[in-house]
Amino acid sequence: MAGVLLWVTLLHLLFLSGMVSSERVCSYQDVLDHLNLTRGNDVFTSTRPVLDHTHPTMVHLDVYLYAILAVIEKSQTFVPFIWIQLTWNNERIWWDPSQFCGISRVSVPKEMLWIPDLLIYEMIEKDDGPHSPYLYVSHDGIVLIEDEMKVVSTCKMDVHKFPFDTQRCNITFSSAIHIVTDIQLIPFSNSSRVTQASREVMQTQGEWEFLDMTVSRGKLILDREWDQISYTITMARRPLLHVINFLLPILFFLCLDLASFLISDQRGEKLGFKVTVLLAISVLLLILNDILPSMSNRTPLIATYCIVIFAFMLLSLLETILVTHLVERDSIHQETGIDRAPAYDCDNKPDHTPCHTCDSEEERRRGCCACICDVSGRKAPCEPLPVAEEVICSEQGESRLLLLILGDLRAVERTLALFASGRREGKLGYWTRVARRLNAAFFTIYLISVMLFISLMCKEWLN
Ligand SMILES: *[C@@H]1O[C@H](CO)[C@@H](O)[C@H](O)[C@H]1NC(C)=O
Ligand SMILES: *[C@@H]1O[C@H](CO)[C@@H](O)[C@H](O)[C@H]1NC(C)=O
Ligand SMILES: *[C@@H]1O[C@H](CO)[C@@H](O)[C@H](O)[C@H]1NC(C)=O
């Protein structure tokens, strides 16, 4: 019985409270009407919203980095996408939320209220992106604006260490006209908070890795004084792509150039090979032109890297040309030497029947001469042909053919022997020996300087 009574009482109470709240319906417009906040009301838009003009309006600013859209070294442009939050106190606005069903904040169009005229010093292009047309007004007069913005800004970049560089770009907020006694800017979050929040909301970074963001207050002092807040964004380039695309290929070409010292000097292949490698490098150098700004206070290390490696390879090409020239000079000597070399004289060989030169065609046809006649018709070097002894005197054409072939083989053998002896150190021509030494010395110096240079570059780049 008591339970039923309790239920009825409860229901009754609920019904009553519903009646009460349905009596008091509030709309946002009620608040605006109470404030006299209408679109045409100049009181809210024309002047800085303070009751006493002597104290400045404190504008709290918060900026997070959403994305790094572009960093263009060539035009020194930095394009971040940022999220901005501005709050300040409008002293003309106040209402009691309890009188308006607990409404504590109202959103109104931006045109209806005074807004601090903040601008970004570095910004060079108007942002055409969509902006929120509203702002929030709280019952205690705190006005809040939140917006996103693509800031196309200038940033002085130092590409000395490209592609292992770290860039630092500023985004400086300041009032365009209000001096420090009218508007003061105060950062809402400190540097560590801003950095952490930016890391959390960061969408895309592209080639760049966001490192940190520091906030600092400053003053711009000309004839008057302006308050300003600087956000310094520090980011490091991810160098992998440039290393794979550019640095490594050049290094590989340098290795090829080093390896080309193994190619023999005798033939011209080495020269052609080196020229090809040099050309390949000069094609790669064209890429560099697209990346680096033409104006830079210090020579970029990458330019030094390319030019010095290019110079190395040029030197090695010149050295190869010199060596080829020397070897060629010697081979001319050697060729004349072959011609003048005394023929193997069978006359002096005691254990063989003396052999005279077969000057006449008749003698040769008889086939009794064991001499091979030089085709050139000069005084022929003779040789005994022990293998062919049985067939020598046969009148048959076949054997004569065999003889001729044998003779040719002998000639080849002789040439080969000459070559082989030529390869042995002591019997080299003078210039070839000079070329060899030059080559060895140059290779040693070349290798050492390349290694020194590469390690020096690495040290410069990575510290
Ligand atoms: C609003 O404006 C009306 C006249 O337009 C004025 O009578 C009224 O006092 C104003 N109310 C406030 C709160 O300023
Ligand atoms: C960025 O702002 C900081 C702090 O105001 C300043 O020290 C620094 O010189 C600025 N850097 C550039 C590139 O303007
Ligand atoms: C930065 O602000 C956070 C709170 O927002 C605080 O915990 C932290 O200690 C502050 N850091 C510094 C260096 O002041």
Short mmCIF file of C-alpha atoms and ligand atoms in Angstrom, two decimals, residues 33-36, ligand 1:
data_model
loop_
_atom_site.label_atom_id
_atom_site.label_comp_id
_atom_site.label_asym_id
_atom_site.label_seq_id
_atom_site.Cartn_x
_atom_site.Cartn_y
_atom_site.Cartn_z
CA ASP A 33 17.70 40.44 -27.40
CA HIS A 34 18.69 40.91 -23.80
CA LEU A 35 22.16 42.02 -24.91
CA ASN A 36 20.77 44.21 -27.71
C1 LIG B 1 18.71 47.98 -25.93
O1 LIG B 1 18.33 49.03 -26.82
C2 LIG B 1 17.16 49.68 -26.46
C3 LIG B 1 16.89 50.72 -27.52
O2 LIG B 1 17.16 50.27 -28.79
C4 LIG B 1 17.31 50.33 -25.09
O3 LIG B 1 16.12 50.90 -24.72
C5 LIG B 1 17.74 49.25 -24.09
O4 LIG B 1 17.97 49.87 -22.84
C6 LIG B 1 18.95 48.56 -24.55
N1 LIG B 1 19.26 47.51 -23.58
C7 LIG B 1 20.52 47.29 -23.14
C8 LIG B 1 20.70 46.13 -22.21
O5 LIG B 1 21.43 47.98 -23.47
#
